[in-house]
Coordinates of C-alpha atoms in Angstrom, one line a residue:
Chain A
M244 CA 77.1 91.3 28.1
G245 CA 76.6 95.0 28.6
N246 CA 73.4 94.3 30.6
K247 CA 75.1 91.9 32.9
F248 CA 77.7 94.5 33.9
D249 CA 75.0 97.1 34.3
D250 CA 73.2 94.8 36.7
L251 CA 76.4 94.2 38.7
A252 CA 77.1 97.9 38.8
A253 CA 73.6 98.5 40.1
T254 CA 74.0 95.8 42.8
I255 CA 77.2 97.4 44.0
D256 CA 75.7 101.0 43.9
D257 CA 72.7 99.8 45.8
A258 CA 74.8 98.1 48.5
A259 CA 76.9 101.3 48.9
R260 CA 73.8 103.5 49.2
K261 CA 72.0 101.3 51.7
G262 CA 75.0 100.2 53.7
D263 CA 74.1 96.6 53.2
A264 CA 76.6 93.7 52.7
I265 CA 76.3 91.6 49.6
A266 CA 77.8 88.4 48.3
Q267 CA 81.0 88.6 46.2
L268 CA 80.0 89.4 42.6
S269 CA 82.6 86.9 41.3
E270 CA 80.7 84.1 43.1
A271 CA 77.9 84.3 40.6
S272 CA 80.1 84.5 37.5
A273 CA 83.8 85.3 37.1
F274 CA 84.9 88.5 35.3
T275 CA 88.3 89.9 34.3
L276 CA 90.2 92.7 35.9
P277 CA 89.5 95.1 33.0
Q278 CA 85.8 94.1 33.2
A279 CA 86.0 94.9 37.0
Y280 CA 87.1 98.5 36.1
D281 CA 84.1 98.7 33.7
I282 CA 81.7 97.7 36.5
Q283 CA 83.3 100.3 38.7
E284 CA 82.9 103.0 36.1
K285 CA 79.3 102.0 35.6
S286 CA 78.5 102.0 39.3
I287 CA 80.2 105.4 39.9
G288 CA 78.3 106.5 36.8
L289 CA 75.0 105.9 38.7
R290 CA 76.3 108.3 41.4
L291 CA 77.2 110.9 38.8
A292 CA 73.7 110.5 37.3
R293 CA 72.3 111.4 40.7
G294 CA 74.2 114.7 40.6
E295 CA 77.5 113.8 42.3
F296 CA 80.6 114.9 40.5
R297 CA 84.1 113.4 40.2
V298 CA 86.7 115.0 42.4
G299 CA 89.7 112.6 42.1
M300 CA 90.8 109.1 42.6
K301 CA 92.3 106.8 45.2
M302 CA 95.2 104.3 45.1
G303 CA 95.0 100.9 46.8
F304 CA 97.4 98.0 47.5
T305 CA 100.3 100.5 47.7
S306 CA 102.4 98.3 49.9
R307 CA 104.4 95.3 48.7
A308 CA 103.0 93.3 51.6
K309 CA 99.4 94.0 50.4
I310 CA 100.2 93.1 46.8
I311 CA 101.7 89.8 47.9
Q312 CA 98.8 89.1 50.3
M313 CA 96.3 89.7 47.5
G314 CA 98.3 87.7 45.0
V315 CA 98.3 90.5 42.3
D316 CA 101.1 92.2 40.5
D317 CA 99.9 95.8 40.5
M318 CA 98.1 98.4 42.6
I319 CA 94.4 99.1 42.2
W320 CA 92.5 102.4 42.0
G321 CA 89.1 103.8 42.6
R322 CA 87.1 106.9 41.8
L323 CA 86.3 109.7 44.3
T324 CA 83.1 111.8 44.1
D325 CA 82.1 114.9 46.1
G326 CA 79.5 112.7 47.8
M327 CA 82.2 110.7 49.5
L328 CA 83.9 113.8 50.9
V329 CA 83.7 114.1 54.7
E330 CA 84.6 117.5 56.1
D331 CA 87.8 117.8 58.2
G332 CA 86.4 117.8 61.8
G333 CA 83.1 116.5 60.5
E334 CA 81.0 113.6 61.6
I335 CA 79.8 110.4 59.9
S336 CA 76.9 108.1 60.9
F337 CA 78.0 104.5 61.5
A338 CA 74.6 103.3 60.1
D339 CA 75.5 104.6 56.6
Y340 CA 78.2 102.0 56.3
V341 CA 78.5 98.2 56.2
H342 CA 81.6 97.6 58.3
P343 CA 83.7 100.7 57.9
R344 CA 87.5 100.9 58.5
V345 CA 89.8 103.8 58.4
E346 CA 93.4 104.2 57.1
P347 CA 95.8 107.1 57.5
E348 CA 97.0 108.5 54.2
V349 CA 98.3 111.6 52.5
A350 CA 96.5 113.4 49.6
Y351 CA 97.8 115.4 46.7
L352 CA 96.0 118.3 45.0
L353 CA 96.8 118.7 41.3
K354 CA 97.3 122.1 39.6
E355 CA 97.9 120.5 36.2
P356 CA 96.6 117.4 34.5
L357 CA 98.8 114.2 34.3
E358 CA 98.4 111.9 31.5
G359 CA 99.9 108.5 30.9
P360 CA 103.2 107.2 32.2
V361 CA 105.1 109.9 34.0
T362 CA 108.3 110.1 36.1
T363 CA 108.0 110.9 39.8
I364 CA 109.5 114.4 39.1
Q365 CA 106.9 115.1 36.4
A366 CA 104.2 113.9 38.7
M367 CA 105.4 116.2 41.5
S368 CA 105.6 119.2 39.2
A369 CA 101.8 118.9 38.7
V370 CA 101.2 119.0 42.4
E371 CA 99.7 122.2 43.9
A372 CA 99.7 120.9 47.5
M373 CA 99.6 117.9 49.8
A374 CA 97.6 117.2 53.0
P375 CA 97.2 114.7 55.8
A376 CA 94.2 112.6 55.0
L377 CA 92.0 109.7 56.2
E378 CA 90.2 107.2 54.0
I379 CA 87.1 105.4 55.1
I380 CA 87.1 102.1 53.4
D381 CA 84.0 99.9 53.5
S382 CA 83.9 96.8 51.4
R383 CA 80.3 96.2 50.4
Y384 CA 81.1 92.4 50.5
K385 CA 80.2 90.2 53.5
D386 CA 83.1 89.9 56.0
F387 CA 85.3 92.2 54.0
K388 CA 86.3 89.2 51.8
F389 CA 86.9 89.6 48.1
T390 CA 89.0 88.7 45.1
V391 CA 91.0 91.5 43.4
E392 CA 88.3 91.7 40.7
D393 CA 85.5 92.0 43.3
V394 CA 87.3 94.9 45.2
V395 CA 88.0 96.8 41.9
A396 CA 84.3 96.5 40.9
D397 CA 83.5 97.8 44.4
N398 CA 85.5 101.0 43.8
A399 CA 88.5 99.6 45.7
S400 CA 86.4 99.6 48.9
S401 CA 86.5 103.4 48.9
S402 CA 83.5 105.0 50.6
G403 CA 84.7 108.2 52.2
F404 CA 87.7 110.5 52.5
V405 CA 88.7 113.3 54.8
V406 CA 91.4 115.8 53.8
G407 CA 93.3 118.1 56.2
P408 CA 95.0 121.5 55.6
W409 CA 96.8 121.8 52.3
C410 CA 100.5 122.3 52.6
H411 CA 103.3 123.0 50.1
A412 CA 104.7 119.7 48.9
E413 CA 108.1 121.0 47.7
F414 CA 110.2 119.1 50.3
D415 CA 111.2 115.5 50.8
H416 CA 108.1 113.8 52.1
S417 CA 109.3 110.3 51.6
N418 CA 109.6 109.5 55.3
L419 CA 107.1 111.5 57.4
G420 CA 106.0 109.9 60.6
M421 CA 102.2 109.2 60.8
I422 CA 100.1 108.6 63.9
M423 CA 96.5 107.6 63.7
E424 CA 94.7 108.0 67.0
F425 CA 91.3 106.8 68.3
D426 CA 90.0 109.1 71.1
G427 CA 93.6 110.5 71.5
R428 CA 95.3 107.1 71.7
P429 CA 97.6 105.9 69.0
V430 CA 96.2 102.9 67.2
Q431 CA 98.4 102.8 64.1
I432 CA 101.9 104.2 63.7
G433 CA 103.8 104.4 60.4
S434 CA 105.5 106.6 57.9
T435 CA 104.8 107.8 54.4
A436 CA 107.6 105.5 53.4
A437 CA 105.2 102.6 53.7
I438 CA 103.5 103.9 50.6
L439 CA 105.8 102.4 47.9
G440 CA 108.8 103.9 49.7
N441 CA 107.6 107.4 48.7
P442 CA 104.0 108.4 48.1
A443 CA 105.1 110.4 45.0
R444 CA 105.6 107.1 43.3
S445 CA 101.9 106.3 44.0
L446 CA 100.9 109.5 42.2
A447 CA 103.1 108.6 39.2
A448 CA 101.5 105.2 39.2
A449 CA 98.0 106.7 39.3
S450 CA 98.7 108.6 36.1
R451 CA 99.9 105.4 34.4
M452 CA 97.1 103.2 35.6
V453 CA 94.1 105.4 34.7
A454 CA 95.6 105.9 31.2
E455 CA 95.0 102.2 30.6
F456 CA 91.3 103.0 30.8
G457 CA 91.5 106.2 28.8
E458 CA 91.4 108.6 31.7
R459 CA 93.8 111.3 32.8
L460 CA 94.3 112.9 36.2
E461 CA 92.6 116.4 36.0
A462 CA 93.8 119.7 37.4
G463 CA 91.9 120.3 40.7
W464 CA 91.6 116.6 41.4
I465 CA 92.5 115.0 44.8
I466 CA 94.6 111.9 44.6
M467 CA 94.6 109.7 47.7
A468 CA 98.1 108.1 47.7
G469 CA 97.2 104.9 49.6
G470 CA 97.3 103.5 53.2
A471 CA 100.4 104.0 55.2
T472 CA 99.4 101.4 57.9
A473 CA 96.9 98.6 58.3
A474 CA 93.2 99.7 58.5
E475 CA 91.4 100.0 61.8
A476 CA 87.8 99.1 62.3
L477 CA 85.6 102.1 63.2
R478 CA 83.0 102.0 66.0
P479 CA 80.2 104.3 66.9
G480 CA 81.3 107.3 69.0
V481 CA 85.0 107.1 68.1
S482 CA 87.0 110.3 67.3
V483 CA 89.7 109.7 64.7
R484 CA 92.8 111.7 64.0
N485 CA 95.7 111.3 61.6
S486 CA 98.8 113.4 62.3
V487 CA 101.6 113.6 59.7
E488 CA 105.0 115.0 60.5
H489 CA 105.4 118.5 59.1
L490 CA 101.9 118.4 57.5
G491 CA 99.6 118.7 60.5
S492 CA 96.5 116.7 61.3
V493 CA 93.0 115.7 60.0
G494 CA 90.1 114.2 61.9
F495 CA 86.5 113.2 62.0
K496 CA 84.0 111.6 64.4
V497 CA 81.7 108.7 64.2
S498 CA 78.3 109.6 65.7
A499 CA 77.4 107.6 68.8
Chain B
M1104 CA 113.6 84.6 96.2
S1105 CA 115.2 82.7 93.3
D1106 CA 117.9 80.3 94.2
Q1107 CA 121.5 81.8 94.0
T1108 CA 122.9 78.6 92.5
K1109 CA 120.2 78.6 89.8
I1110 CA 121.0 82.2 89.0
S1111 CA 124.7 81.5 88.4
E1112 CA 123.8 78.3 86.5
A1113 CA 121.5 80.4 84.2
A1114 CA 124.4 82.9 83.7
D1115 CA 126.7 80.1 82.8
M1116 CA 124.3 78.6 80.3
L1117 CA 123.9 82.0 78.6
Q1118 CA 127.6 82.6 78.6
T1119 CA 128.3 79.2 77.1
A1120 CA 125.7 79.8 74.4
Y1121 CA 127.3 83.2 73.6
D1122 CA 130.9 81.7 73.5
S1123 CA 130.0 78.6 71.5
S1124 CA 127.3 80.2 69.2
N1125 CA 125.0 77.4 70.2
P1126 CA 121.7 78.7 71.5
C1127 CA 120.5 77.3 74.8
L1128 CA 117.1 76.6 76.3
P1129 CA 115.1 79.3 78.1
V1130 CA 116.4 80.1 81.5
R1131 CA 113.1 81.3 83.0
T1132 CA 112.4 77.8 84.4
M1133 CA 115.4 78.2 86.6
L1134 CA 114.1 81.4 88.2
D1135 CA 111.1 82.0 90.3
E1136 CA 108.2 83.0 88.1
G1137 CA 108.0 86.7 87.5
D1138 CA 111.2 87.4 89.5
I1139 CA 112.6 90.3 87.5
D1140 CA 115.4 91.0 90.0
A1141 CA 116.7 87.5 89.6
A1142 CA 116.8 88.0 85.8
Y1143 CA 118.9 91.2 86.2
A1144 CA 121.1 89.3 88.6
V1145 CA 121.8 86.8 85.8
Q1146 CA 122.6 89.6 83.5
E1147 CA 124.9 91.3 86.0
I1148 CA 127.0 88.1 86.4
N1149 CA 127.8 88.1 82.7
S1150 CA 128.2 91.9 82.5
I1151 CA 130.9 91.6 85.2
R1152 CA 132.6 88.8 83.2
R1153 CA 132.7 91.1 80.1
L1154 CA 134.0 94.1 82.1
E1155 CA 136.7 91.8 83.7
G1156 CA 137.6 90.6 80.2
G1157 CA 138.5 94.2 79.3
A1158 CA 135.3 95.5 77.7
R1159 CA 134.4 99.1 78.3
L1160 CA 130.8 100.0 79.3
V1161 CA 129.6 102.6 76.8
G1162 CA 125.9 102.8 77.3
R1163 CA 122.6 101.0 77.7
K1164 CA 119.8 99.8 75.4
I1165 CA 116.2 99.8 76.2
G1166 CA 114.0 97.0 75.1
L1167 CA 110.2 96.2 75.1
T1168 CA 109.3 99.8 74.5
S1169 CA 106.4 99.1 72.1
K1170 CA 102.9 98.6 73.4
Q1171 CA 102.5 95.7 70.9
V1172 CA 105.7 93.9 72.0
Q1173 CA 104.7 94.4 75.7
K1174 CA 101.3 92.9 74.9
Q1175 CA 103.0 89.9 73.2
L1176 CA 105.2 89.2 76.2
G1177 CA 102.4 90.1 78.7
V1178 CA 104.4 92.8 80.4
D1179 CA 103.8 96.4 81.2
R1180 CA 107.3 97.8 81.4
P1181 CA 110.5 98.0 79.3
D1182 CA 113.8 96.3 80.1
F1183 CA 117.4 97.3 79.7
G1184 CA 120.8 95.8 78.7
L1185 CA 124.4 97.0 78.8
L1186 CA 126.3 98.2 75.8
F1187 CA 130.0 97.5 75.5
D1188 CA 132.6 99.1 73.2
D1189 CA 133.1 95.8 71.4
M1190 CA 129.5 95.8 70.2
A1191 CA 129.9 99.0 68.1
V1192 CA 130.1 98.5 64.3
P1193 CA 130.9 101.5 62.1
D1194 CA 128.2 102.6 59.7
G1195 CA 128.0 100.2 56.7
E1196 CA 130.9 98.0 57.8
E1197 CA 130.2 94.4 56.9
V1198 CA 129.7 92.0 59.8
P1199 CA 129.4 88.3 59.3
A1200 CA 125.8 87.3 60.0
S1201 CA 127.3 84.4 62.1
A1202 CA 128.8 87.0 64.5
V1203 CA 125.3 87.3 66.1
L1204 CA 123.1 84.4 67.1
Q1205 CA 119.7 84.6 65.4
P1206 CA 120.2 88.2 64.3
R1207 CA 117.4 90.7 63.9
V1208 CA 117.6 94.5 63.2
E1209 CA 115.5 97.4 64.4
G1210 CA 115.7 101.2 63.8
E1211 CA 115.9 103.5 66.7
I1212 CA 117.1 106.8 68.1
T1213 CA 120.3 106.8 70.1
Y1214 CA 120.9 109.6 72.6
I1215 CA 124.3 110.6 73.9
L1216 CA 124.5 112.1 77.4
E1217 CA 126.6 115.1 78.5
K1218 CA 125.6 115.0 82.2
D1219 CA 125.3 112.3 84.8
L1220 CA 121.7 111.3 85.8
T1221 CA 122.1 110.3 89.4
M1222 CA 118.8 111.6 90.9
E1223 CA 116.5 109.0 92.4
R1224 CA 113.4 110.3 90.5
P1225 CA 114.6 112.1 87.4
T1226 CA 112.1 114.3 85.6
T1227 CA 111.7 114.6 81.9
T1228 CA 113.3 118.0 82.2
D1229 CA 116.3 116.5 84.0
V1230 CA 116.7 114.0 81.2
V1231 CA 116.3 116.4 78.3
S1232 CA 118.9 118.7 79.9
A1233 CA 121.3 115.8 80.2
I1234 CA 121.2 114.9 76.5
A1235 CA 124.0 116.3 74.3
Y1236 CA 122.6 115.1 70.9
A1237 CA 120.9 112.2 69.1
S1238 CA 121.7 110.0 66.1
A1239 CA 119.9 107.5 63.9
S1240 CA 120.9 104.0 64.7
I1241 CA 120.3 100.3 64.1
E1242 CA 120.3 97.8 66.9
I1243 CA 121.4 94.3 65.8
V1244 CA 119.7 92.2 68.4
G1245 CA 120.3 88.5 68.9
S1246 CA 119.1 85.8 71.2
R1247 CA 121.2 83.3 72.9
I1248 CA 118.0 81.4 73.6
K1249 CA 116.9 78.9 71.0
D1250 CA 114.3 80.1 68.5
W1251 CA 113.8 83.4 70.4
D1252 CA 111.5 81.4 72.8
I1253 CA 111.7 84.2 75.4
N1254 CA 109.7 85.8 78.1
I1255 CA 110.7 88.9 79.9
Q1256 CA 113.0 87.1 82.3
D1257 CA 114.8 85.3 79.5
T1258 CA 115.5 88.5 77.6
I1259 CA 116.6 90.4 80.7
A1260 CA 119.0 87.6 81.7
D1261 CA 120.3 87.6 78.2
N1262 CA 121.4 91.3 78.4
A1263 CA 118.1 92.3 76.8
S1264 CA 119.0 90.4 73.6
A1265 CA 121.7 93.0 72.9
A1266 CA 124.4 92.0 70.3
L1267 CA 125.8 94.8 68.1
M1268 CA 124.9 98.4 67.2
V1269 CA 125.5 100.8 64.4
I1270 CA 125.2 104.4 65.4
G1271 CA 124.9 106.9 62.5
N1272 CA 127.6 109.5 62.0
D1273 CA 125.3 112.6 62.2
K1274 CA 125.0 114.5 65.4
V1275 CA 121.6 116.1 65.8
F1276 CA 120.4 118.4 68.5
L1277 CA 117.0 117.9 70.2
D1278 CA 115.6 121.1 68.8
E1279 CA 116.3 120.0 65.2
F1280 CA 113.8 117.1 65.0
D1281 CA 110.4 116.0 66.4
G1282 CA 111.1 113.0 68.6
R1283 CA 107.4 112.0 68.7
M1284 CA 106.5 112.5 65.0
C1285 CA 109.7 111.6 63.2
G1286 CA 109.2 108.9 60.6
M1287 CA 111.4 105.8 60.5
V1288 CA 111.9 103.5 57.6
M1289 CA 114.2 100.5 57.2
E1290 CA 114.9 99.6 53.7
N1291 CA 116.3 96.4 52.2
R1292 CA 116.9 96.2 48.5
G1293 CA 114.8 99.3 47.9
E1294 CA 111.8 98.0 49.7
P1295 CA 110.5 99.4 53.1
V1296 CA 110.7 96.4 55.4
S1297 CA 109.9 98.2 58.6
V1298 CA 108.3 101.6 59.1
G1299 CA 107.2 103.5 62.2
A1300 CA 107.6 106.8 64.1
G1301 CA 109.0 108.1 67.3
V1302 CA 105.7 107.7 69.1
A1303 CA 106.1 103.9 68.9
C1304 CA 108.7 104.0 71.6
L1305 CA 106.7 104.5 74.8
G1306 CA 104.9 107.5 73.3
H1307 CA 108.2 109.4 72.9
P1308 CA 111.7 108.0 73.1
I1309 CA 112.6 110.5 75.8
N1310 CA 110.0 108.7 78.0
A1311 CA 112.0 105.5 77.7
V1312 CA 115.3 107.3 78.6
R1313 CA 113.6 108.8 81.7
W1314 CA 112.4 105.3 82.7
L1315 CA 116.0 104.0 82.2
A1316 CA 117.6 106.8 84.2
E1317 CA 115.5 106.0 87.2
E1318 CA 115.9 102.2 86.8
M1319 CA 119.7 102.5 86.6
V1320 CA 119.9 104.5 89.8
R1321 CA 117.8 101.9 91.5
R1322 CA 120.0 99.1 90.2
G1323 CA 123.3 100.8 91.0
R1324 CA 124.7 101.6 87.6
P1325 CA 123.5 105.2 87.1
L1326 CA 123.8 106.8 83.6
S1327 CA 126.7 109.1 83.3
A1328 CA 128.1 111.8 80.9
G1329 CA 129.3 110.2 77.7
D1330 CA 126.9 107.2 77.9
M1331 CA 124.9 106.4 74.8
V1332 CA 121.3 105.2 75.2
M1333 CA 119.6 103.2 72.5
S1334 CA 116.1 104.2 73.3
G1335 CA 114.0 101.4 71.7
A1336 CA 112.6 100.3 68.3
L1337 CA 110.4 102.7 66.3
G1338 CA 109.1 99.9 64.1
P1339 CA 108.9 96.1 64.0
M1340 CA 112.1 94.0 64.2
V1341 CA 113.3 92.4 61.0
K1342 CA 115.0 89.0 60.6
V1343 CA 118.5 89.3 59.2
E1344 CA 119.5 87.4 56.0
P1345 CA 123.2 86.9 55.2
G1346 CA 124.5 89.1 52.4
E1347 CA 121.8 91.8 53.0
V1348 CA 122.1 95.5 53.8
Y1349 CA 119.6 97.2 56.0
E1350 CA 119.4 101.0 55.9
V1351 CA 117.5 103.0 58.5
R1352 CA 116.5 106.5 57.9
I1353 CA 114.9 108.6 60.6
S1354 CA 113.3 111.9 59.6
G1355 CA 115.6 114.8 60.7
L1356 CA 118.2 112.4 62.1
G1357 CA 120.0 111.0 59.0
S1358 CA 120.6 107.3 58.5
A1359 CA 122.6 104.2 59.4
R1360 CA 123.4 100.9 57.6
A1361 CA 123.9 97.4 58.9
A1362 CA 125.6 95.3 56.3
F1363 CA 125.9 91.5 56.6
A1364 CA 128.5 89.5 54.8
P1365 CA 127.3 86.6 52.6
E1366 CA 127.5 83.2 54.2

């Protein structure tokens, strides 16, 4: 069976590298959620083998509405590498992606590792700083359609992330207004409260969830807490900015 | 020009729906298509009834302040309704869900004025200088029209779907919070059911108040010192279920609760 998962991981990695859409992996043969995380690990392993290194993880399905919509009972997570990092104020090329979308988020930077189930307070005491962030999600599947197993195998759709200025996180950030703008016009409006009622809960959940697969959150890692609004489709030439109350803003451009 | 008889018939229909708690059919068909003035004339008839019945005018509400809602209704401007003293519910006090027809709740910023706004074309500066303070608030809207089947004329005629309001007890000055960026979350049973931010209300809630100040001068009921202005929703409306409590928190402004008695 190991070979089959290696093949699926290679298929996903290939699609991500070339920016090509593929059929859902689960269409050929079904696999379980734990197996989906195995495929994810193997496919990210191919990136690491090419010299990329792990810089953190991302949380997905962090709103009740999304969990219900997908018919699952927990969040999902994916792995972040330095190769996915887009510089604040940087530019991406539309052609490198399949059908990219963007979500406004906040990110945490850890100063200490977090292992296993932790309380929100324990999670926050490991935080060095937080920042406004944007995640570029890009399902490698045709028409952005997938089962939960498919999306987990596909690294929870993660393909890029942009992190703004790091700020101290020692204040109540459970309800910070968020505005995502395209070319200076608001396209999504929300609040950090949309992330599980408080994004710190997402950080605690991240520690619990990776432990199920023998991992821990490492000092120096960046944790993307999850989308605060619906995702917006990117288009060539667009300039994207996410402003978060009290945290400042972060942005990037898509080349024309 | 819409027919005067039709205008008063529309007002009667809405008043009957309000008094009997039986929603009525849309009134737009009784008015000339797109005749906003006629819709306000309907509203005014029922406002005068309330004032003559002893109610005290305490402020205004602004509706249709979100780009999305404007798109849904195919309009490019907000609307307003009148707020009376008998609509005010203290923070957290239980109200029977049946007190409002087809109730829904939304989180917004309420501004309280300390100066009259009587100029024909008030500037943003005029408006900011006239505001004493702000509070977090919940507007409990309701529609006297069956199934909320409304266009802009229906809702204007129906006092902009105003019903009840809960104004938070904290008094916050304008320099203490960021009106554009402030986050808004409405929670029910620990779950966020509506989230948003100040920008959702016409880019900044003060923009809505400025629009209202000009509109009220034009329509002969200028805003005056002491008036409260519910400036418009910061996130999507939420349908009310009996027995439920909805709490709104606005960053920097505190909170307010609308509690509904079980059926």
